[in-house]
């Protein structure tokens, strides 16, 4: 499922950072076509009151891991998805330029599922193998690169669990 919301990374920029996000639409509800529609630019503003303010946003992520572990890719990993917004990592701004964004369907408070950790770890490991520019030392949350503005994937995301799965 390709998103129209992406473009080329600037120059010869390679992905050097993986950014983990959490998303649910409407907030706190799982399932439904809404995340797909947001990222493909087909979300109807009148389908839910919350959608009025986000329906026109041109946003995307490279991939989504649904609650059941299904992975949906929206943007080629070599291209620039529009997931980070105003952001900074180790003094470098505009994280979309040099990152890969992976969304987990969830909230800051709800535990992510076993299937999501499994598939996220497998996807991350595959990306680390595919791009020598990536490193397991440079995997962060959206809240880490946009503090004060973003809170996802939230306290519910168990970083030690992902790290343990990556080091297996
Ligand atoms: Zn996010």
PDB file of C-alpha atoms and ligand atoms in Angstrom, residues 20-22 83 103 142 150 152, ligand 1:
ATOM      1  CA  UNK A  20       9.614   4.139  16.612  1.00  0.00           C
ATOM      2  CA  UNK A  21       6.158   5.695  16.793  1.00  0.00           C
ATOM      3  CA  UNK A  22       2.798   4.834  18.284  1.00  0.00           C
ATOM      4  CA  UNK A  83       6.799  10.977  10.062  1.00  0.00           C
ATOM      5  CA  UNK A 103       4.595   3.044  13.533  1.00  0.00           C
ATOM      6  CA  UNK A 142       9.482   9.876  18.373  1.00  0.00           C
ATOM      7  CA  UNK A 150       5.483  14.207  20.901  1.00  0.00           C
ATOM      8  CA  UNK A 152       4.892   8.323  21.365  1.00  0.00           C
TER       9      UNK A 152
HETATM   10 ZN1  LIG B   1       5.080   9.690  16.156  1.00  0.00          ZN
END
